Short mmCIF file of C-alpha atoms in Angstrom, two decimals:
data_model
loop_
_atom_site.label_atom_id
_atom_site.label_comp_id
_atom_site.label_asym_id
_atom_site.label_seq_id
_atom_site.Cartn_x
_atom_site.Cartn_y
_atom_site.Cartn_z
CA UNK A 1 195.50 104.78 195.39
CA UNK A 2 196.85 101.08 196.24
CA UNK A 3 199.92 100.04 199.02
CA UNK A 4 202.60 99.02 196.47
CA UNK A 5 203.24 96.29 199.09
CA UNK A 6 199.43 95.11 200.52
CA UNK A 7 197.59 96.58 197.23
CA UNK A 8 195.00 97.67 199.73
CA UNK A 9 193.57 101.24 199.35
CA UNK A 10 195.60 103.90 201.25
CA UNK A 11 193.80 106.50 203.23
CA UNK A 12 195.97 110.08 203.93
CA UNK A 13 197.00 109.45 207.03
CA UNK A 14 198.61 106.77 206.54
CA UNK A 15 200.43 107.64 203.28
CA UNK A 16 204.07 107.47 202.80
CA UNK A 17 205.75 108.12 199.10
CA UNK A 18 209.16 106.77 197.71
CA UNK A 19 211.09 109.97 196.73
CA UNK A 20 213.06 107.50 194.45
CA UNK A 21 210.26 105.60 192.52
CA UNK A 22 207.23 107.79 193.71
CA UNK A 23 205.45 103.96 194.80
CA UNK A 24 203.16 104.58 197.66
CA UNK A 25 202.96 102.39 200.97
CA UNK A 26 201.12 102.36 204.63
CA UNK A 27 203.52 103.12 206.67
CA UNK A 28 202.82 100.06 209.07
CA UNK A 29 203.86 98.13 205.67
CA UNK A 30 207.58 99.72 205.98
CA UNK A 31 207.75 98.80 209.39
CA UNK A 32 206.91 101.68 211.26
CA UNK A 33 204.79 102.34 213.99
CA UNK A 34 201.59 104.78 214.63
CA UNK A 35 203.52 106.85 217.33
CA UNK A 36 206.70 107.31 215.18
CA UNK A 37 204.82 108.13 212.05
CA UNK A 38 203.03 110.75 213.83
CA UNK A 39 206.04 112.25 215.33
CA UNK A 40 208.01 111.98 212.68
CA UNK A 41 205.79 112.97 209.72
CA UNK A 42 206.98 115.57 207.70
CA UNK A 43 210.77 114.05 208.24
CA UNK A 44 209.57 110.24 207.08
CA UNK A 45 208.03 112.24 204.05
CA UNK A 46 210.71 114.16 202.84
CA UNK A 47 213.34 111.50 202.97
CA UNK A 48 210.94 108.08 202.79
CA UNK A 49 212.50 105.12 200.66
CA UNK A 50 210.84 102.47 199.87
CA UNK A 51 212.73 98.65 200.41
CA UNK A 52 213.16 98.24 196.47
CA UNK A 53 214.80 101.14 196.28
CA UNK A 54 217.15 100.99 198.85
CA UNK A 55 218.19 97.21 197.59
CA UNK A 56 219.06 98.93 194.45
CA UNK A 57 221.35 101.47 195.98
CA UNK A 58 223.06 99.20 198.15
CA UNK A 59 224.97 96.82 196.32
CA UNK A 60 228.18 96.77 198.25
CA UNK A 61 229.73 94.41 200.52
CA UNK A 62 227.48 91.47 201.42
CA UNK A 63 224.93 93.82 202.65
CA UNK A 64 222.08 93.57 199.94
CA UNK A 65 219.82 91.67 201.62
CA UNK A 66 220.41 93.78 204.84
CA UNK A 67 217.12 94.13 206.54
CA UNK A 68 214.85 97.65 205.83
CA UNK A 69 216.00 99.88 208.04
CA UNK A 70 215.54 103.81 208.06
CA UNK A 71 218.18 106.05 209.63
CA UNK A 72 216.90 108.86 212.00
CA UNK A 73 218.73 111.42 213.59
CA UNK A 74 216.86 110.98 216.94
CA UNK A 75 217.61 106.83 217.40
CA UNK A 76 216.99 106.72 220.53
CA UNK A 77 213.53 107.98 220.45
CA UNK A 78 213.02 105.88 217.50
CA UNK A 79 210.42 102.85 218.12
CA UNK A 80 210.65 101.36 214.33
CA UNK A 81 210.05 97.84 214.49
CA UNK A 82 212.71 96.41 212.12
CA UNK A 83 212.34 92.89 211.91
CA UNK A 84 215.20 90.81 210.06
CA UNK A 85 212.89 90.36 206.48
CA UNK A 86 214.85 90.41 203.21
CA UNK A 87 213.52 91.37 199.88
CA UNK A 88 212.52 88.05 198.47
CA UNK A 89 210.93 87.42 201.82
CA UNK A 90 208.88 90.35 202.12
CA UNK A 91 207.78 89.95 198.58
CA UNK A 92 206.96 86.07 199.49
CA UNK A 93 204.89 87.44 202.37
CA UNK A 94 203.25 90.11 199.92
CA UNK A 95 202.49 87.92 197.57
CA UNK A 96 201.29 84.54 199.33
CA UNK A 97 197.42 85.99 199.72
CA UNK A 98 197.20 86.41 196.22
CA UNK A 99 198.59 83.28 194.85
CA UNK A 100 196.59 81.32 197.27
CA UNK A 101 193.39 83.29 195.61
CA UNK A 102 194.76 82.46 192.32
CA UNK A 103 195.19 78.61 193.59
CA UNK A 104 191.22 78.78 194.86
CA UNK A 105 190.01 80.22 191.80
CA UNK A 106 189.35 77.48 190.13
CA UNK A 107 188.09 75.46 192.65
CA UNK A 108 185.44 78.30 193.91
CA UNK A 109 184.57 78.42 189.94
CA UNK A 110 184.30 74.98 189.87
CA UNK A 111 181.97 74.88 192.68
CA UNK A 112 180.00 78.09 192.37
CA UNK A 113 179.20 76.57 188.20
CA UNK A 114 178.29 73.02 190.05
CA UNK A 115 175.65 74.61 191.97
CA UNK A 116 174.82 76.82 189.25
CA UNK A 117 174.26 73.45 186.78
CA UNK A 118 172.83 71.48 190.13
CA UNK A 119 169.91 74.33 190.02
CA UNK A 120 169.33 74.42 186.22
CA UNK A 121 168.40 70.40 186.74
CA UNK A 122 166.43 70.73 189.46
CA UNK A 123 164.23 73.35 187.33
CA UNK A 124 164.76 71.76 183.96
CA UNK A 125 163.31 68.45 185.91
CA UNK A 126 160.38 70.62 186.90
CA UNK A 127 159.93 72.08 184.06
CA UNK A 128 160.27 68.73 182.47
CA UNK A 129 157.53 67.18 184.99
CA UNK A 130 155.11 70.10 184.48
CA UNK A 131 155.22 69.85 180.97
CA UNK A 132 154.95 66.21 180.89
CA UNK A 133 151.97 66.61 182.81
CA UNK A 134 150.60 69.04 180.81
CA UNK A 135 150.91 66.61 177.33
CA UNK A 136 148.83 64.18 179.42
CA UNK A 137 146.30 66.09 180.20
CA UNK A 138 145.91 67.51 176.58
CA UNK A 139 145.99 63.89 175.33
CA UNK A 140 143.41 63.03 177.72
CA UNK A 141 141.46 65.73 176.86
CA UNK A 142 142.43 65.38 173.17
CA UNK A 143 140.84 61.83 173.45
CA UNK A 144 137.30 62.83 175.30
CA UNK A 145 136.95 65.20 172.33
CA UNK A 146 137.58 62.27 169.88
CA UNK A 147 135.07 60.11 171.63
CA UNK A 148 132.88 62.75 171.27
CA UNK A 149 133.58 64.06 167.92
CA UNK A 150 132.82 59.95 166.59
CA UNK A 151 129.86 59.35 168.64
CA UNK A 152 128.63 62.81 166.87
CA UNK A 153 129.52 61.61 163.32
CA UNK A 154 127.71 59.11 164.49
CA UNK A 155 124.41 60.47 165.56
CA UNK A 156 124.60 62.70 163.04
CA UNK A 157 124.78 59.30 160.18
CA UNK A 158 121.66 58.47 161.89
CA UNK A 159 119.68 61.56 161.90
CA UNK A 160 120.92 61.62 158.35
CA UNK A 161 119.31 58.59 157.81
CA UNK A 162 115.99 59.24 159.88
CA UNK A 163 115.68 62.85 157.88
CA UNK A 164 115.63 60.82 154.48
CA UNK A 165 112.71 58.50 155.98
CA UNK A 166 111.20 61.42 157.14
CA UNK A 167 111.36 63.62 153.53
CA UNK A 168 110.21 60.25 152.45
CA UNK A 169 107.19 60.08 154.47
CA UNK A 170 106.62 64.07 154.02
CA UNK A 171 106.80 63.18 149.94
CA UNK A 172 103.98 60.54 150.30
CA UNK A 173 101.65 62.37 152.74
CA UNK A 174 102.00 65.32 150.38
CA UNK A 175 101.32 63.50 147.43
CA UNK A 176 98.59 61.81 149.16
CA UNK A 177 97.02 64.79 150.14
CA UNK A 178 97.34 66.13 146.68
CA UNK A 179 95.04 62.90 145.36
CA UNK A 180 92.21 64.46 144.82
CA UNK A 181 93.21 67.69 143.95
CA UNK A 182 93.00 69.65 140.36
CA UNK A 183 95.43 72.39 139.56
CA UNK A 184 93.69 75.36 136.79
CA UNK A 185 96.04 77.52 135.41
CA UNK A 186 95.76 80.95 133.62
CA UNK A 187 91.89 81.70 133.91
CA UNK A 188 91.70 85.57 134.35
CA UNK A 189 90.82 86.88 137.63
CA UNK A 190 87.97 88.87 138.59
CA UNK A 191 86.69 90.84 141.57
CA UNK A 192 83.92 88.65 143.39
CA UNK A 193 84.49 85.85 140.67
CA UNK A 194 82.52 82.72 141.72
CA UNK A 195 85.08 80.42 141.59
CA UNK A 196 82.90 77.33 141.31
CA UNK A 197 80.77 78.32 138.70
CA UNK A 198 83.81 78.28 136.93
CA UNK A 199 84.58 75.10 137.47
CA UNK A 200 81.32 74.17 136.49
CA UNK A 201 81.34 76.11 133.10
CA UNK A 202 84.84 74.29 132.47
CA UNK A 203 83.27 71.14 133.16
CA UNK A 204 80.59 72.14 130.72
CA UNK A 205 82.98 73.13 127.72
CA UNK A 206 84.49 70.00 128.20
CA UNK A 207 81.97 67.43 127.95
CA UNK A 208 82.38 66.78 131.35
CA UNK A 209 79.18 67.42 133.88
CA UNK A 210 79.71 67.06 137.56
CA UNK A 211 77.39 68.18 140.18
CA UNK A 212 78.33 70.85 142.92
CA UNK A 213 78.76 67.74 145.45
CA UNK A 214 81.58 66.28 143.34
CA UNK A 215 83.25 69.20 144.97
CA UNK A 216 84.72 69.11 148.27
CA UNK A 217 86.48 72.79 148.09
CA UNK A 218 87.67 75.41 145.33
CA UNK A 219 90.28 78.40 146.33
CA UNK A 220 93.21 80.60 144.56
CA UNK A 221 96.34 79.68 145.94
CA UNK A 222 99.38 82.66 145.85
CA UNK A 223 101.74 82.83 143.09
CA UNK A 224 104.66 81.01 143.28
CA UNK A 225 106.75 84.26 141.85
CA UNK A 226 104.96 87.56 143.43
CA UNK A 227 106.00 89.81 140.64
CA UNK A 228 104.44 87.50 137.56
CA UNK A 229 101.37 88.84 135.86
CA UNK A 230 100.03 85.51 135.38
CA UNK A 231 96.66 85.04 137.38
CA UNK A 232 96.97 83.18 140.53
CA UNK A 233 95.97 79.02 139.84
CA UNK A 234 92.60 77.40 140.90
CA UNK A 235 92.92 74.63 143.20
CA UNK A 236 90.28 72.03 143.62
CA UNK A 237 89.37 69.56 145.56
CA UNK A 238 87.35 66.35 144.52
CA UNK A 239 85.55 63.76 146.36
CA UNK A 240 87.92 60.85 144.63
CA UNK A 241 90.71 60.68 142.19
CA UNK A 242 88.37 58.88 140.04
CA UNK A 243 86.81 62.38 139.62
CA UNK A 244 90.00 64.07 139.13
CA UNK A 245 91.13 61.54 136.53
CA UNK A 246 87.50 61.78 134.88
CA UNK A 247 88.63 66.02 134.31
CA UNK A 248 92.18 65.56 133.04
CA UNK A 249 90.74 63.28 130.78
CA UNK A 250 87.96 65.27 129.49
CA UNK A 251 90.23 68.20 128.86
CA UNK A 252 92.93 65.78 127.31
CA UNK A 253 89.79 64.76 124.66
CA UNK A 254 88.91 68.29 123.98
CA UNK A 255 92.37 69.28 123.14
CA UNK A 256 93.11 67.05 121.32
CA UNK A 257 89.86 67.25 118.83
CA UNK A 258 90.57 70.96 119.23
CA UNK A 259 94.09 71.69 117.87
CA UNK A 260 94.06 74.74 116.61
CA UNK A 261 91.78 76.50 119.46
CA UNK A 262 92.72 74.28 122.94
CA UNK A 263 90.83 75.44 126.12
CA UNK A 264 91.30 79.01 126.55
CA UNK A 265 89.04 81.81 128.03
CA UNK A 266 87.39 82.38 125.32
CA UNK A 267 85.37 78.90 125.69
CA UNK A 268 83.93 80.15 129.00
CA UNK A 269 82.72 83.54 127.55
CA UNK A 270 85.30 85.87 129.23
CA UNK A 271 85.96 89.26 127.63
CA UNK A 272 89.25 90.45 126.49
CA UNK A 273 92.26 88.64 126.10
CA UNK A 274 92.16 84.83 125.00
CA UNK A 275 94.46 82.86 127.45
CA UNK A 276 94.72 79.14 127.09
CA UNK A 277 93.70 77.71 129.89
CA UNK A 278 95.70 73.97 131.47
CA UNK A 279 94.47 71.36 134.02
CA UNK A 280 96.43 69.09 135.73
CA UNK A 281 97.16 66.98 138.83
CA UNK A 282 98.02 69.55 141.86
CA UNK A 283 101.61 68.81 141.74
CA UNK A 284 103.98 69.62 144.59
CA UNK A 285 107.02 72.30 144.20
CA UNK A 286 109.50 69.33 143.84
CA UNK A 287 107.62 67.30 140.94
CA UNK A 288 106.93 70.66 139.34
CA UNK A 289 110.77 71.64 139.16
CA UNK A 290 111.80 68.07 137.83
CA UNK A 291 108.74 68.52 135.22
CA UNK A 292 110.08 72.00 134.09
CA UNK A 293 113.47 70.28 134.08
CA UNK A 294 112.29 67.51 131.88
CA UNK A 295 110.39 69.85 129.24
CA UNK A 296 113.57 71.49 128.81
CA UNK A 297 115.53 68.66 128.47
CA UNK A 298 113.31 66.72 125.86
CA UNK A 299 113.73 69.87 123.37
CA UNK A 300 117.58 69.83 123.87
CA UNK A 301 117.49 66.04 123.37
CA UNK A 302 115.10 65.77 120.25
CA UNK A 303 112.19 63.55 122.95
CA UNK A 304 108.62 63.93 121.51
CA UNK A 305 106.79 63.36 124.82
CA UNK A 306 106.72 64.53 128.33
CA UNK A 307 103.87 63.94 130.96
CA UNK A 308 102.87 63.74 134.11
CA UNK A 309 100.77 61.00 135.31
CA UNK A 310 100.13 60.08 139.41
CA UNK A 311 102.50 62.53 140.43
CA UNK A 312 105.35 61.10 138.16
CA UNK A 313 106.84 63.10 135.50
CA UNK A 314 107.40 60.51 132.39
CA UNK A 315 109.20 61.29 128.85
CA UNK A 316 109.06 59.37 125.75
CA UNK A 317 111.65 59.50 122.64
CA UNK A 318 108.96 58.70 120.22
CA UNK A 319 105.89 56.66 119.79
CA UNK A 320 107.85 53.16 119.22
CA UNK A 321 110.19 53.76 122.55
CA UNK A 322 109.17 52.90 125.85
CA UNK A 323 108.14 55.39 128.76
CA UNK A 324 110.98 56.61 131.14
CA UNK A 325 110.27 57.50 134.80
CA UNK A 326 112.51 60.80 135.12
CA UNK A 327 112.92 60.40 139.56
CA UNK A 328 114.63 64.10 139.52
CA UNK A 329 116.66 66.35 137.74
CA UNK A 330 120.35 64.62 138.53
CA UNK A 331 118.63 62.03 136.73
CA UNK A 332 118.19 63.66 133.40
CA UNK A 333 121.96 64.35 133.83
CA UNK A 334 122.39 60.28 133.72
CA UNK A 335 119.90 60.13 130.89
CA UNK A 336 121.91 62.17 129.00
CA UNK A 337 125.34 60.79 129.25
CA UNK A 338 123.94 57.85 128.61
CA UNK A 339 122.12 58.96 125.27
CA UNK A 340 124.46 61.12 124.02
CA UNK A 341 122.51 63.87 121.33
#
């Protein structure tokens, strides 16, 4: 519990209650000192009043003011230090701590939320720096990856460019390399088959003699599908293309005066199954795709004629139009939204 008069926490020995408003004080705050309080203890308790109360009860005479005073039977052993304080006084004197804590309030709230504000800027401006730094650093870096990122698009336009020459160059050497060679399709296989005596005997069918030194090399190449049941192709390789122009031509005549039985196996004397038998230029994967691509695309289109001649697949509307050189397949695409069927 509080002193009614100091507010400050009372302790038990040093307790003394009103018997009129039951308000507690220290007994130093009534005026009273250690050595009386102790000698006088159980009489201060039974018959304590406090100064409020004893205003109250006195309001005779010109006496309510009169200063706090306790009567004791023993007043001459009595050391009470009654000083002349009146009621408004003694409440002044209560009071003044307080209202001068009330008066600083506002100015220790005022300072103690300056400082607090004074820090917050000191760290928002850090914060602000360290960030600020940090954006630099990113656009910095965000730049250096830029630089790089264009000098790659870059590089990469050029070894875009340099690939192209290079295809180019691979398309030519290929094709160059293919010269001299003849591609025979479809002639059954056999084990231990000599494959340039059948060259020879197709050479003979065909109207077409060539000695064995005509030819440089003869081999089966592997299928281009593994699970077909077509025979793997003959490649062969001539001394010129002279000589493989000479062939394609001879087997071009013999077709032709042989409509209704062109070269098949049966010319060459094999048993069993009759399988017509083709020779052409030794085309490379590429021209072979756009030359599939153009058969199919002259029956959709109503064109009488596709060929290949030097590597170069042609097609032809009829005999009155004019030869068209079909490059690859996106060009048929052209063709044909340009000649609508």
């Amino acid at each position: 519990m509080n002193c009614e008069a100091c507010r400050n926490r009372i302790t038990g020995e040093e307790l003394l209650r009103c018997i009129k408003c039951m308000t507690h004080y220290h007994y130093m705050c009534l005026n009273i000192t250690q050595s009386y309080y102790k000698a006088n203890l159980g009489e201060l308790r039974r018959s304590c009043i406090c100064p409020l109360c004893i205003n109250v009860t006195r309001r005779k005479g010109n006496n309510c003011n009169t200063p706090v005073r306790k009567q004791l039977e023993n007043r001459d052993e009595s050391s009470m230090s009654c000083e002349d304080l009146t009621i408004s006084e003694n409440t002044v004197e209560i009071s003044r701590p307080v209202m001068n804590t009330v008066e600083n309030t506002p100015t220790t709230i005022r300072n103690e939320v300056s400082d607090q504000i004074a820090k917050l800027k000191s760290e928002f401006t850090v914060t602000t720096d360290f960030l600020a730094e940090e954006q630099r650093d990113v656009k910095a870096e965000l730049k250096t990856l830029s630089d790089k990122v264009r000098k790659l698009e870059d590089e990469n336009v050029l070894l875009q460019s340099e690939l192209s020459q290079m295809n180019e160059t691979l398309q030519v050497l290929d094709k160059s390399s293919r010269n001299c060679n003849i591609e025979i399709q479809s002639v059954p296989e056999k084990r231990s088959e000599n494959l340039l005596y059948v060259l020879m005997k197709l050479c003979e069918v065909i109207n077409c003699p060539f000695a064995e030194s005509d030819i440089k090399s003869i081999r089966r190449v592997a299928k281009m599908k593994p699970s077909s049941d077509r025979p793997r192709n003959i490649i062969a390789t001539l001394h010129s293309e002279h000589h493989r122009d000479t062939i394609i031509s001879a087997v071009r005549r013999f077709n032709k005066a042989n409509k209704l039985c062109p070269l098949n196996s049966s010319h060459m004397g094999l048993a069993g199954e009759k399988y017509n038998i083709y020779i052409s230029e030794h085309l490379s994967a590429e021209c072979k795709a756009v030359h599939a691509a153009a058969r199919q695309w002259t029956k959709i289109n109503h064109y009488k004629f596709v060929w290949i001649k030097y590597g170069r697949v042609y097609v032809r509307k009829n005999e009155e139009s004019l030869a068209i050189l079909i490059r690859d397949t996106s060009y048929l695409s052209k063709l044909s939204s340009n000649n609508p069927v």
